[in-house]
Amino acid sequence: MCGITGWIDWDTDLLHQAGTVREMTATLACRGPDADGVWLSRHAALGHRRLSVIDLDGGVQPLADRPGTDPAAVLGYNGELYNHRELRTELEALGHTFRTRSDTEVVLRAHLQWGRSAPTRFNGIFAYALWDARREELLLVRDHLGIKPLYWHAHRSGVLFGSEPKAVLANPLFRAELDTEGIAELFALPAAPSAGHGIFRGLHEVRPGHLLVVGRAATRDVRYWRLESAEHRDDAATTRRTVRELLADAVERQLISDVPLCTLLSGGVDSSAVTALAAAARERAGQGKVTSFSVDFPGSAERTPDAWRTTRDAPYVAAAAEHIGTLHTTVLVPDDDLLDARDAVLRARDRPGWGEMDASLHLLFREVRRRSTVALSGEAADEIFGGYPYFHDAQALAAPTFPWLHGRATPADLLRPDVRAEVRPEEYTAAAYHRSLGEVPRLPGESAADARVREVFHLAITRWLPPLLDRVDRVSMSVGLEVRVPFCDHRLVEYLWNVPWALKAPDGRAKGLLRDAVRDLLPPQVTDRPKSGYPSTPAVRYTEVLTARAHELLADPNAPVFELVDRELVRRLLAEGRPLPSPRTAPNPVGGLDHLVQVDEWLRAYRVGLR
């Protein structure tokens, strides 16, 4: 996995801007610690940082279609193409010759052969920039589900882009500013921001399943993939078998690597199924045991369960690891390490995130990276099979808003009255919700109940899932770890999209379809374990330190967070011992404090101007 960046400018000779392009590229060193490269022409510049995973010696980037100073096309690529071998064979039959074994060259040759339709043939995770010198045209392309990030900013005479906002921020043409839309995204929709919004003023994300065409005359957004609704005709047994086959194939494809690989094992059915299928595939290939990792905290055994974290991971992790036969390591995360990791996580995400949950994930990934370069995760199973509590809550399903917001406060409740009057968070949220519903592909003749469930699945896949994938990508790449997500294989997502709720949750069992499809692979207590979210720390010290920092902010007349947040309201809530509204849906008494402190740290560290 890698980091890409670049600059298109129709008025400036970029051959004289090598220094700035190298500075943009250097910001992504954590994403690509193994190599770097820059390619310059008069109106286009590409920068690349490489994490070597496939063809360690041959995959140097940016990659031109031919040697020399006058290429027809140049590619900066971040991703893994899991069907690159099949595509290479097809392209060779069409007359293409290859200089490397890398999937990067397959992407480049595919575009030379099939043009803008090339991404429709890809199975993988990717975000890339292709400069077509013949047309003087840039393509920015992102994978089907948005697993790999890609940001862009339109300036007066072109476009800046990068895998992360920090690359764009390194160019003097872009300024870190927050306007009313950014404030609304940060405070009213922090759990599931609007698709394509980059928080900073003027910064956008290439949307999942889209490509951006940047030419002299215009910049056009083109959708190359979307979910399509159709009647599901398979019976229950065929559906289970198909799900198993698709998932097994996705896992096996994603084991391709020239570097050490492992799995992330939480003891839930999602990660355990991925780990078991990976173990089976490795055994068939005559390879060794799977290495697996989990995270835990001191004192976690005493934590009180809640609706999102119903059980402790450790006993189920042990059962799964023993049954599958993995080489397992549990990473224990102490309080002080969590506090020390906060700044690293903020720098990784370029925006306020999820506090201690991000910090513990960073520490887990840091330890994983000491032994592996690639990890397979169970992320996205809840979104495509319907595992979250809101899928099973009649009131949440009936609510005229995002179901995860039903009955919950958001940090927007803390905004100053004058800021609230400008931002109008309730109106902003309602508009975002109705825009999202307008994108749902309908199925004629579907009952009202089934149509609503279809809406909620679409919201989960297009609004809830992207920030989770972004979190995993940004935190993992901050330590140079590539995380792969087999449940995001677009073929599996397409199939499940049309499977009726009665088959996904047989007898009302959450994720019953998945559980039944992998039941023979796992011990019963793991297969039937209720949904339990990513664990949070029970640490008292973490809460004490954040509370102290919040009081320090209250005493600081120049604290930038209080240009947005009502100082006296925060003071009163803390004095009464009441939790601040959290950006996270899962219960967390310290989540609101984390958000308040992080917003202040972000405004200072990134010198964010307010407009």
C-alpha positions as a printed NumPy array, in Angstrom:
array([[  0.   ,   0.   ,   0.   ],
       [  1.204,   3.494,  -0.697],
       [  0.567,   7.219,  -0.68 ],
       [ -0.015,   9.357,  -3.767],
       [ -0.164,  13.082,  -4.347],
       [  0.009,  15.524,  -7.209],
       [ -0.655,  18.873,  -8.786],
       [ -2.326,  19.832, -12.049],
       [ -1.864,  23.457, -13.138],
       [ -2.674,  24.862, -16.551],
       [ -1.032,  28.262, -15.871],
       [  2.155,  27.242, -14.019],
       [  5.215,  25.391, -15.33 ],
       [  5.446,  22.58 , -12.79 ],
       [  8.913,  21.593, -13.992],
       [ 10.052,  24.408, -11.684],
       [  7.97 ,  23.2  ,  -8.717],
       [  9.891,  20.042,  -7.797],
       [ 10.552,  21.288,  -4.267],
       [  6.871,  21.779,  -3.45 ],
       [  5.892,  18.437,  -4.995],
       [  8.564,  16.688,  -2.922],
       [  7.242,  18.393,   0.211],
       [  3.728,  17.153,  -0.609],
       [  5.099,  13.654,  -1.173],
       [  7.145,  13.672,   2.04 ],
       [  4.01 ,  14.152,   4.159],
       [  2.97 ,  10.618,   3.142],
       [  6.192,   8.896,   4.194],
       [  4.356,   6.841,   6.832],
       [  2.139,   5.344,   4.121],
       [  5.156,   4.338,   2.064],
       [  8.352,   3.881,   4.085],
       [ 10.141,   1.789,   1.44 ],
       [ 10.633,   4.181,  -1.496],
       [  9.608,   7.506,  -2.986],
       [  9.394,   9.037,  -6.427],
       [  8.32 ,  12.196,  -8.262],
       [  7.404,  12.675, -11.912],
       [  7.179,  16.177, -13.409],
       [  5.909,  17.657, -16.643],
       [  4.888,  21.182, -17.572],
       [  1.274,  20.928, -16.376],
       [  1.219,  17.72 , -14.306],
       [  3.218,  16.493, -11.32 ],
       [  2.829,  13.176,  -9.485],
       [  4.418,  12.122,  -6.207],
       [  4.52 ,   8.645,  -4.674],
       [  5.542,   6.93 ,  -1.43 ],
       [  5.741,   3.138,  -1.59 ],
       [  5.008,   0.331,   0.845],
       [  6.369,  -2.71 ,  -0.988],
       [  3.966,  -5.679,  -0.912],
       [  4.008,  -7.219,  -4.409],
       [  7.023,  -7.269,  -6.777],
       [  9.335,  -5.671,  -4.216],
       [ 11.958,  -4.687,  -6.804],
       [  9.833,  -3.884,  -9.845],
       [  6.929,  -1.779,  -8.619],
       [  8.664,   1.617,  -8.601],
       [  6.354,   4.619,  -9.041],
       [  5.161,   6.906, -10.526],
       [  5.047,   4.43 , -13.407],
       [  5.122,   5.515, -17.065],
       [  3.858,   3.347, -19.904],
       [  7.261,   3.552, -21.595],
       [ 10.778,   4.677, -20.634],
       [ 11.929,   8.13 , -21.638],
       [ 10.792,  11.711, -21.31 ],
       [  7.641,  11.516, -23.451],
       [  5.257,   8.902, -21.991],
       [  1.655,   8.581, -23.111],
       [  0.451,   7.919, -19.552],
       [  1.851,   8.033, -16.017],
       [  0.311,   6.363, -12.962],
       [  0.506,   7.001,  -9.23 ],
       [ -1.202,   4.046,  -7.559],
       [ -2.225,   3.143,  -4.01 ],
       [ -3.82 ,  -0.251,  -3.599],
       [ -3.894,  -3.951,  -4.292],
       [ -5.539,  -5.529,  -7.327],
       [ -6.593,  -9.034,  -6.332],
       [ -7.373, -10.129,  -9.895],
       [ -4.234,  -8.667, -11.458],
       [ -2.983, -12.072, -12.649],
       [ -6.137, -12.773, -14.669],
       [ -6.114,  -9.25 , -16.114],
       [ -2.43 ,  -9.535, -17.016],
       [ -3.121, -12.733, -18.975],
       [ -6.013, -11.033, -20.787],
       [ -3.944,  -7.962, -21.614],
       [ -1.011, -10.041, -22.855],
       [ -3.399, -11.826, -25.205],
       [ -4.384,  -8.39 , -26.521],
       [ -0.748,  -7.57 , -27.306],
       [  0.489,  -5.79 , -24.182],
       [  3.97 ,  -6.516, -22.855],
       [  4.94 ,  -6.033, -19.2  ],
       [  8.206,  -4.854, -17.658],
       [  7.28 ,  -5.776, -14.049],
       [  5.252,  -8.292, -11.99 ],
       [  3.414,  -5.486, -10.18 ],
       [ -0.332,  -4.907, -10.158],
       [  0.475,  -1.223, -10.76 ],
       [  1.486,  -1.956, -14.33 ],
       [ -1.704,  -3.989, -14.838],
       [ -3.772,  -0.929, -13.842],
       [ -1.805,   1.261, -16.249],
       [ -2.109,  -1.167, -19.162],
       [ -5.807,  -1.732, -18.436],
       [ -6.443,   1.99 , -18.87 ],
       [ -4.465,   2.085, -22.1  ],
       [ -6.628,  -0.781, -23.375],
       [-10.08 ,   0.016, -21.976],
       [ -9.935,   3.699, -21.037],
       [-12.27 ,   4.97 , -18.32 ],
       [-14.124,   1.651, -18.157],
       [-11.019,  -0.098, -16.778],
       [-12.058,   0.219, -13.081],
       [-15.197,  -1.823, -13.768],
       [-12.895,  -4.822, -14.346],
       [-10.948,  -4.438, -11.106],
       [-11.339,  -6.471,  -7.924],
       [ -9.386,  -4.808,  -5.17 ],
       [ -8.733,  -1.801,  -3.009],
       [ -7.35 ,   1.213,  -4.809],
       [ -7.093,   4.95 ,  -5.197],
       [ -4.946,   6.226,  -8.026],
       [ -4.086,   9.123, -10.32 ],
       [ -3.521,   8.584, -14.046],
       [ -2.133,  11.415, -16.153],
       [ -3.055,  10.974, -19.819],
       [ -0.483,  13.095, -21.631],
       [ -2.161,  12.602, -25.01 ],
       [ -5.398,  14.238, -23.851],
       [ -3.822,  16.409, -21.147],
       [ -6.309,  14.871, -18.758],
       [ -6.066,  13.548, -15.198],
       [ -8.164,  10.669, -13.861],
       [ -8.61 ,  10.283, -10.098],
       [-10.148,   6.874,  -9.34 ],
       [-11.352,   5.285,  -6.09 ],
       [-12.391,   1.692,  -5.399],
       [-15.988,   0.471,  -5.217],
       [-16.495,   0.787,  -1.437],
       [-13.997,   3.581,  -0.68 ],
       [-11.444,   1.456,   1.18 ],
       [ -8.526,   3.604,   0.027],
       [ -8.821,   7.396,   0.5  ],
       [ -8.271,  10.104,  -2.107],
       [ -8.773,  13.86 ,  -1.563],
       [ -8.768,  16.725,  -4.04 ],
       [ -9.014,  20.508,  -4.146],
       [ -9.827,  22.662,  -7.167],
       [ -7.69 ,  25.817,  -7.253],
       [ -7.869,  28.718,  -9.712],
       [ -5.971,  26.975, -12.523],
       [ -6.089,  23.267, -11.742],
       [ -6.313,  20.635,  -9.018],
       [ -4.307,  19.416,  -6.033],
       [ -4.792,  15.865,  -4.745],
       [ -3.442,  13.408,  -2.211],
       [ -4.114,  10.204,  -0.301],
       [ -4.518,  12.31 ,   2.828],
       [ -5.352,  15.983,   3.453],
       [ -1.826,  16.593,   4.777],
       [ -0.434,  16.226,   1.254],
       [ -2.76 ,  18.925,  -0.09 ],
       [ -2.088,  21.112,   2.958],
       [  1.623,  21.057,   2.102],
       [  0.936,  23.098,  -1.036],
       [  0.732,  26.882,  -0.458],
       [ -2.275,  27.078,  -2.795],
       [ -4.435,  25.423,  -0.119],
       [ -5.288,  26.875,   3.298],
       [ -6.661,  25.025,   6.321],
       [-10.058,  26.641,   6.876],
       [-13.337,  25.514,   8.42 ],
       [-16.63 ,  26.914,   7.143],
       [-20.235,  26.307,   8.218],
       [-20.444,  23.026,   6.275],
       [-17.26 ,  21.752,   7.885],
       [-18.544,  22.717,  11.332],
       [-21.796,  20.859,  10.662],
       [-19.92 ,  17.768,   9.508],
       [-17.63 ,  17.859,  12.543],
       [-20.325,  18.449,  15.158],
       [-23.671,  17.294,  13.734],
       [-22.565,  14.321,  11.614],
       [-19.304,  13.16 ,  13.205],
       [-20.192,   9.441,  13.132],
       [-21.084,   9.393,   9.43 ],
       [-19.99 ,  12.487,   7.487],
       [-21.434,  13.342,   4.093],
       [-20.02 ,  11.389,   1.178],
       [-17.281,  13.344,  -0.559],
       [-16.83 ,  16.007,   2.131],
       [-13.252,  16.617,   3.271],
       [-14.038,  18.761,   6.388],
       [-11.629,  21.538,   5.349],
       [-13.159,  24.273,   3.2  ],
       [-12.725,  23.421,  -0.481],
       [-11.449,  19.896,   0.154],
       [-13.348,  16.936,  -1.277],
       [-13.013,  13.176,  -1.397],
       [-13.359,  11.215,  -4.612],
       [-16.485,   9.244,  -3.81 ],
       [-16.418,   5.421,  -3.67 ],
       [-17.115,   3.884,  -7.065],
       [-16.403,   7.188,  -8.816],
       [-13.697,   8.67 , -10.993],
       [-12.911,  12.347, -11.428],
       [-11.946,  13.581, -14.904],
       [ -9.836,  16.752, -14.723],
       [ -9.342,  18.569, -18.018],
       [ -8.598,  22.105, -19.131],
       [-12.223,  22.951, -19.769],
       [-13.927,  21.215, -16.847],
       [-13.75 ,  18.729, -13.994],
       [-16.344,  15.967, -14.211],
       [-17.442,  13.408, -11.615],
       [-18.271,  10.041, -13.233],
       [-19.832,   7.086, -11.422],
       [-18.532,   3.721, -12.635],
       [-20.175,   1.447, -10.007],
       [-23.293,   1.381,  -7.9  ],
       [-25.521,  -1.165,  -6.204],
       [-28.444,  -2.323,  -8.332],
       [-31.686,  -3.7  ,  -6.94 ],
       [-33.196,  -6.904,  -8.322],
       [-35.336,  -9.753,  -7.092],
       [-33.388, -12.394,  -5.156],
       [-34.31 , -15.831,  -6.517],
       [-31.978, -18.155,  -4.557],
       [-33.402, -20.273,  -1.759],
       [-31.892, -20.265,   1.747],
       [-29.468, -23.146,   1.143],
       [-28.219, -21.679,  -2.146],
       [-27.841, -18.265,  -0.533],
       [-25.737, -19.68 ,   2.318],
       [-23.567, -21.629,  -0.121],
       [-23.067, -18.597,  -2.376],
       [-22.109, -16.348,   0.551],
       [-19.586, -18.938,   1.737],
       [-18.075, -19.318,  -1.735],
       [-17.802, -15.563,  -2.332],
       [-16.262, -14.909,   1.074],
       [-13.815, -17.828,   0.778],
       [-12.711, -16.609,  -2.649],
       [-12.29 , -13.047,  -1.379],
       [-10.127, -14.197,   1.534],
       [ -7.991, -16.458,  -0.638],
       [ -7.387, -13.689,  -3.186],
       [ -6.381, -11.301,  -0.424],
       [ -3.691, -13.647,   0.899],
       [ -1.493, -12.759,  -2.083],
       [  1.604, -11.027,  -0.685],
       [  5.383, -11.059,  -0.958],
       [  5.678,  -9.894,   2.688],
       [  4.511, -11.291,   6.083],
       [  0.725, -11.39 ,   6.521],
       [ -1.595, -11.876,   9.518],
       [ -5.229, -11.504,  10.627],
       [ -6.923,  -9.275,  13.204],
       [ -8.916, -11.586,  15.486],
       [-11.472, -10.102,  17.901],
       [-13.318, -13.326,  18.712],
       [-16.459, -12.243,  16.856],
       [-17.898, -14.263,  14.013],
       [-16.653, -11.742,  11.398],
       [-12.924, -11.753,  12.11 ],
       [-13.002, -15.413,  13.168],
       [-14.545, -16.438,   9.831],
       [-11.876, -14.513,   7.907],
       [ -9.138, -16.086,  10.032],
       [-10.548, -19.621,   9.611],
       [-10.882, -19.231,   5.839],
       [ -7.354, -17.829,   5.648],
       [ -6.037, -20.803,   7.641],
       [ -7.818, -23.244,   5.343],
       [ -6.465, -21.549,   2.218],
       [ -2.918, -21.553,   3.578],
       [ -3.211, -25.222,   4.468],
       [ -4.333, -26.05 ,   0.92 ],
       [ -1.34 , -24.123,  -0.396],
       [  1.039, -25.997,   1.915],
       [  1.892, -22.868,   3.888],
       [  2.305, -22.396,   7.637],
       [ -0.158, -21.388,  10.334],
       [ -1.901, -18.032,  10.337],
       [ -0.538, -15.367,  12.677],
       [ -3.312, -13.443,  14.482],
       [ -3.538, -10.417,  16.799],
       [ -6.098,  -8.932,  19.196],
       [ -6.22 ,  -5.97 ,  21.597],
       [ -7.103,  -5.837,  25.311],
       [ -6.871,  -3.439,  28.253],
       [ -5.89 ,  -3.804,  31.911],
       [ -9.068,  -4.211,  33.966],
       [-11.27 ,  -5.093,  30.997],
       [-12.676,  -8.113,  32.833],
       [-14.461,  -5.757,  35.263],
       [-16.099,  -3.642,  32.564],
       [-19.917,  -3.487,  32.643],
       [-21.468,  -4.709,  29.355],
       [-23.691,  -2.377,  27.308],
       [-25.805,  -2.583,  24.15 ],
       [-22.762,  -2.15 ,  21.871],
       [-20.199,  -4.145,  23.848],
       [-22.124,  -7.133,  25.099],
       [-19.203,  -9.389,  25.981],
       [-15.47 ,  -9.242,  26.584],
       [-13.307, -10.3  ,  23.637],
       [-10.597, -12.307,  25.41 ],
       [-12.417, -15.625,  26.068],
       [-13.768, -15.753,  22.51 ],
       [-10.397, -14.811,  21.008],
       [ -8.813, -17.693,  22.917],
       [-11.495, -20.136,  21.768],
       [-11.221, -19.088,  18.113],
       [ -7.405, -19.078,  18.079],
       [ -7.238, -22.546,  19.63 ],
       [ -9.903, -24.01 ,  17.338],
       [ -8.392, -22.554,  14.157],
       [ -4.811, -23.132,  15.28 ],
       [ -3.357, -19.65 ,  14.862],
       [ -0.118, -18.24 ,  16.239],
       [ -1.846, -15.638,  18.402],
       [ -0.681, -12.507,  20.225],
       [ -2.825, -10.278,  22.449],
       [ -1.589,  -6.685,  22.58 ],
       [ -2.252,  -5.17 ,  26.015],
       [ -2.666,  -1.382,  25.947],
       [ -1.959,   0.509,  29.215],
       [ -3.538,   3.881,  30.063],
       [ -0.388,   5.96 ,  29.689],
       [  0.301,   4.537,  26.234],
       [ -3.186,   5.599,  25.142],
       [ -2.555,   9.148,  26.288],
       [  0.84 ,   9.241,  24.603],
       [ -0.65 ,   8.068,  21.283],
       [ -3.24 ,  10.85 ,  21.001],
       [ -1.06 ,  13.258,  19.015],
       [  0.111,  10.548,  16.608],
       [ -3.504,   9.628,  15.886],
       [ -4.545,  13.243,  15.315],
       [ -1.673,  13.634,  12.829],
       [ -2.674,  10.379,  11.152],
       [ -6.309,  11.367,  10.667],
       [ -5.842,  15.11 ,   9.944],
       [ -9.084,  15.763,  11.843],
       [-10.67 ,  15.042,  15.232],
       [-11.482,  11.348,  15.405],
       [-12.659,   8.817,  17.97 ],
       [-10.184,   9.51 ,  20.746],
       [ -9.075,   6.536,  22.802],
       [-10.548,   4.044,  20.31 ],
       [ -8.248,   5.48 ,  17.627],
       [ -5.316,   5.537,  20.056],
       [ -5.723,   1.875,  21.029],
       [ -6.088,   0.891,  17.357],
       [ -2.872,   2.77 ,  16.584],
       [ -1.035,   0.923,  19.36 ],
       [ -2.408,  -2.429,  18.189],
       [ -1.338,  -1.738,  14.61 ],
       [  2.091,  -0.552,  15.741],
       [  2.692,  -3.904,  17.426],
       [  1.278,  -5.863,  14.477],
       [  3.642,  -3.996,  12.129],
       [  6.657,  -5.309,  14.019],
       [  5.867,  -8.787,  12.624],
       [  3.597,  -8.274,   9.6  ],
       [  3.163,  -5.828,   6.749],
       [ -0.342,  -6.952,   5.731],
       [ -3.344,  -7.785,   7.943],
       [ -6.799,  -9.146,   7.065],
       [ -9.729,  -7.67 ,   8.998],
       [-13.395,  -8.538,   9.559],
       [-14.48 ,  -4.934,   8.97 ],
       [-17.764,  -4.3  ,   7.073],
       [-19.614,  -7.531,   7.941],
       [-22.084,  -5.656,  10.154],
       [-22.934,  -3.206,   7.383],
       [-23.622,  -5.824,   4.706],
       [-25.253,  -8.486,   6.919],
       [-27.12 ,  -6.119,   9.292],
       [-25.343,  -6.673,  12.585],
       [-25.681,  -3.314,  14.319],
       [-28.297,  -2.681,  17.015],
       [-30.11 ,  -0.125,  14.859],
       [-30.979,  -2.843,  12.319],
       [-33.009,  -4.578,  15.042],
       [-34.533,  -1.528,  16.775],
       [-38.048,  -0.812,  15.497],
       [-37.966,   2.776,  16.735],
       [-34.606,   3.476,  15.095],
       [-35.825,   1.969,  11.827],
       [-38.955,   4.129,  11.929],
       [-37.117,   7.356,  12.781],
       [-37.124,   9.985,  10.008],
       [-33.338,  10.384,  10.218],
       [-30.172,   8.332,  10.15 ],
       [-31.107,   5.385,  12.413],
       [-27.894,   5.645,  14.43 ],
       [-28.857,   9.211,  15.417],
       [-32.281,   8.246,  16.779],
       [-32.65 ,   9.412,  20.378],
       [-29.024,  10.541,  20.625],
       [-27.39 ,  13.871,  21.288],
       [-24.478,  15.037,  19.135],
       [-21.664,  17.513,  19.818],
       [-23.73 ,  20.056,  17.858],
       [-25.649,  20.576,  21.118],
       [-22.533,  22.309,  22.46 ],
       [-22.272,  24.93 ,  19.7  ],
       [-22.48 ,  28.574,  20.688],
       [-25.868,  30.157,  19.878],
       [-24.37 ,  32.463,  17.233],
       [-22.523,  29.562,  15.585],
       [-25.619,  27.354,  15.738],
       [-27.644,  30.083,  14.01 ],
       [-25.16 ,  30.058,  11.104],
       [-24.631,  26.288,  10.92 ],
       [-28.27 ,  25.19 ,  11.482],
       [-27.203,  21.629,  12.387],
       [-30.715,  20.145,  12.448],
       [-31.483,  21.458,   8.966],
       [-28.085,  20.329,   7.713],
       [-28.611,  16.809,   9.075],
       [-32.117,  16.57 ,   7.612],
       [-30.888,  17.7  ,   4.19 ],
       [-28.018,  15.192,   4.272],
       [-30.428,  12.413,   5.219],
       [-32.831,  13.161,   2.387],
       [-29.972,  13.41 ,  -0.132],
       [-28.798,   9.991,   0.994],
       [-32.268,   8.479,   0.627],
       [-32.433,   9.873,  -2.897],
       [-29.508,   7.65 ,  -3.885],
       [-31.134,   4.364,  -2.816],
       [-31.808,   2.057,  -5.805],
       [-35.432,   1.008,  -5.373],
       [-37.035,  -2.354,  -6.1  ],
       [-40.53 ,  -1.99 ,  -7.615],
       [-43.212,  -3.919,  -5.752],
       [-41.226,  -4.23 ,  -2.539],
       [-43.213,  -3.946,   0.705],
       [-42.863,  -0.785,   2.781],
       [-41.058,  -2.713,   5.547],
       [-38.579,  -4.298,   3.143],
       [-38.057,  -0.98 ,   1.365],
       [-37.165,   0.665,   4.675],
       [-34.678,  -2.067,   5.535],
       [-33.155,  -1.587,   2.076],
       [-32.811,   2.138,   2.816],
       [-31.059,   1.441,   6.103],
       [-28.65 ,  -0.985,   4.444],
       [-27.828,   1.643,   1.832],
       [-27.26 ,   4.245,   4.544],
       [-25.008,   1.796,   6.39 ],
       [-22.944,   0.962,   3.302],
       [-22.652,   4.497,   1.885],
       [-22.658,   6.667,   5.037],
       [-21.746,   4.57 ,   8.086],
       [-19.09 ,   2.301,   6.533],
       [-16.842,   4.888,   4.782],
       [-15.663,   6.631,   7.991],
       [-14.934,   3.226,   9.558],
       [-12.845,   2.257,   6.545],
       [-11.129,   5.646,   6.591],
       [-10.285,   5.211,  10.276],
       [ -8.746,   1.789,   9.674],
       [ -6.801,   2.98 ,   6.635],
       [ -5.431,   6.157,   8.17 ],
       [ -4.473,   4.616,  11.513],
       [ -2.933,   1.504,   9.958],
       [ -1.011,   3.428,   7.313],
       [  0.371,   5.747,   9.981],
       [  2.58 ,   2.792,  10.965],
       [  3.033,   1.38 ,   7.447],
       [  0.574,  -1.497,   7.829],
       [ -1.763,  -2.529,   4.994],
       [ -5.195,  -3.727,   6.184],
       [ -7.334,  -5.73 ,   3.768],
       [-11.085,  -6.195,   4.157],
       [-12.523,  -9.32 ,   2.478],
       [-16.119,  -8.433,   3.417],
       [-15.777,  -5.381,   1.139],
       [-15.276,  -7.509,  -1.954],
       [-17.773,  -5.79 ,  -4.234],
       [-19.078,  -9.111,  -5.595],
       [-20.125, -10.182,  -2.083],
       [-21.656,  -6.766,  -1.381],
       [-23.602,  -6.842,  -4.654],
       [-24.992, -10.294,  -3.892],
       [-25.99 ,  -9.496,  -0.318],
       [-27.615,  -6.213,  -1.334],
       [-30.562,  -8.099,  -2.797],
       [-30.827, -10.87 ,  -0.197],
       [-34.089, -10.26 ,   1.738],
       [-33.939,  -9.422,   5.426],
       [-35.7  , -12.685,   6.302],
       [-32.73 , -14.602,   4.844],
       [-30.073, -12.306,   6.321],
       [-31.59 , -12.583,   9.811],
       [-33.337, -15.988,   9.868],
       [-35.544, -16.384,  12.96 ],
       [-34.567, -12.812,  13.894],
       [-30.928, -13.795,  14.521],
       [-28.552, -10.922,  13.837],
       [-26.196, -11.927,  11.   ],
       [-27.774, -15.379,  11.038],
       [-26.942, -15.866,   7.361],
       [-23.226, -15.324,   7.985],
       [-23.245, -17.465,  11.136],
       [-24.89 , -20.361,   9.313],
       [-22.584, -20.014,   6.294],
       [-19.411, -20.458,   8.419],
       [-20.75 , -22.617,  11.26 ],
       [-18.552, -25.599,  10.382],
       [-15.385, -23.485,  10.687],
       [-15.731, -22.215,  14.262],
       [-16.585, -23.328,  17.809],
       [-20.271, -22.754,  18.68 ],
       [-19.602, -20.078,  21.31 ],
       [-17.817, -17.965,  18.668],
       [-20.332, -18.614,  15.885],
       [-23.255, -17.61 ,  18.121],
       [-21.564, -14.796,  20.039],
       [-23.783, -11.668,  20.072],
       [-22.491,  -8.573,  18.308],
       [-19.904,  -6.791,  20.46 ],
       [-18.251,  -3.617,  19.213],
       [-14.615,  -2.593,  19.229],
       [-13.571,  -2.478,  22.901],
       [-12.939,   0.767,  24.749],
       [-10.702,   1.23 ,  27.752],
       [-12.188,   1.132,  31.258],
       [ -9.266,   3.319,  32.402],
       [-10.002,   5.839,  35.14 ],
       [ -6.751,   7.716,  34.551],
       [ -7.599,   8.419,  30.897],
       [-10.847,  10.093,  31.981],
       [ -9.1  ,  12.031,  34.739],
       [ -6.45 ,  13.409,  32.387],
       [ -9.012,  14.48 ,  29.771],
       [-11.183,  16.109,  32.431],
       [ -8.164,  18.081,  33.648],
       [ -7.392,  19.179,  30.086],
       [-10.981,  20.308,  29.603],
       [-10.738,  22.465,  32.738],
       [ -7.482,  23.944,  31.43 ],
       [ -9.299,  24.913,  28.227],
       [-12.085,  26.535,  30.24 ],
       [ -9.465,  28.647,  32.002],
       [ -7.761,  29.638,  28.738],
       [ -9.41 ,  32.774,  27.278],
       [ -7.783,  32.06 ,  23.909],
       [ -8.751,  28.398,  23.528],
       [ -9.808,  28.187,  19.861],
       [-12.445,  25.509,  20.485],
       [-14.571,  28.096,  22.274],
       [-14.858,  30.105,  19.084],
       [-17.277,  27.293,  18.193],
       [-18.42 ,  25.749,  21.469],
       [-20.412,  27.349,  24.284],
       [-17.868,  27.754,  27.103],
       [-20.426,  28.243,  29.872],
       [-22.46 ,  25.231,  28.799],
       [-19.358,  23.021,  28.952],
       [-18.46 ,  24.494,  32.333],
       [-21.932,  23.744,  33.68 ],
       [-22.016,  20.158,  32.366],
       [-18.631,  19.389,  33.887],
       [-19.609,  20.968,  37.201],
       [-22.745,  18.802,  37.315],
       [-20.766,  15.668,  36.45 ],
       [-22.737,  15.123,  33.237],
       [-21.057,  13.68 ,  30.13 ],
       [-20.589,  15.877,  27.076],
       [-22.371,  14.711,  23.897],
       [-20.162,  12.179,  22.138],
       [-19.43 ,  11.952,  18.408],
       [-19.642,   8.17 ,  18.652],
       [-22.85 ,   6.168,  18.637],
       [-21.53 ,   3.48 ,  20.966],
       [-21.891,   4.424,  24.659],
       [-18.723,   6.049,  25.97 ],
       [-18.796,   8.486,  28.905],
       [-15.464,  10.01 ,  27.897],
       [-16.273,  10.371,  24.175],
       [-17.555,  13.945,  24.446],
       [-14.525,  15.071,  26.442],
       [-12.269,  13.432,  23.891],
       [-13.999,  15.304,  21.075],
       [-13.838,  18.686,  22.809],
       [-10.125,  18.365,  23.569],
       [ -9.324,  16.947,  20.143],
       [-11.097,  19.744,  18.297],
       [ -9.017,  22.273,  20.225],
       [ -5.802,  20.333,  19.575],
       [ -6.659,  20.093,  15.871],
       [ -7.477,  23.796,  15.487],
       [ -4.117,  24.666,  17.056],
       [ -1.942,  22.019,  15.39 ],
       [ -3.316,  22.623,  11.892],
       [ -3.761,  26.393,  12.364],
       [ -7.297,  26.112,  11.085],
       [ -8.941,  29.383,  10.167],
       [-12.664,  29.802,  10.831],
       [-14.946,  31.277,   8.169]])
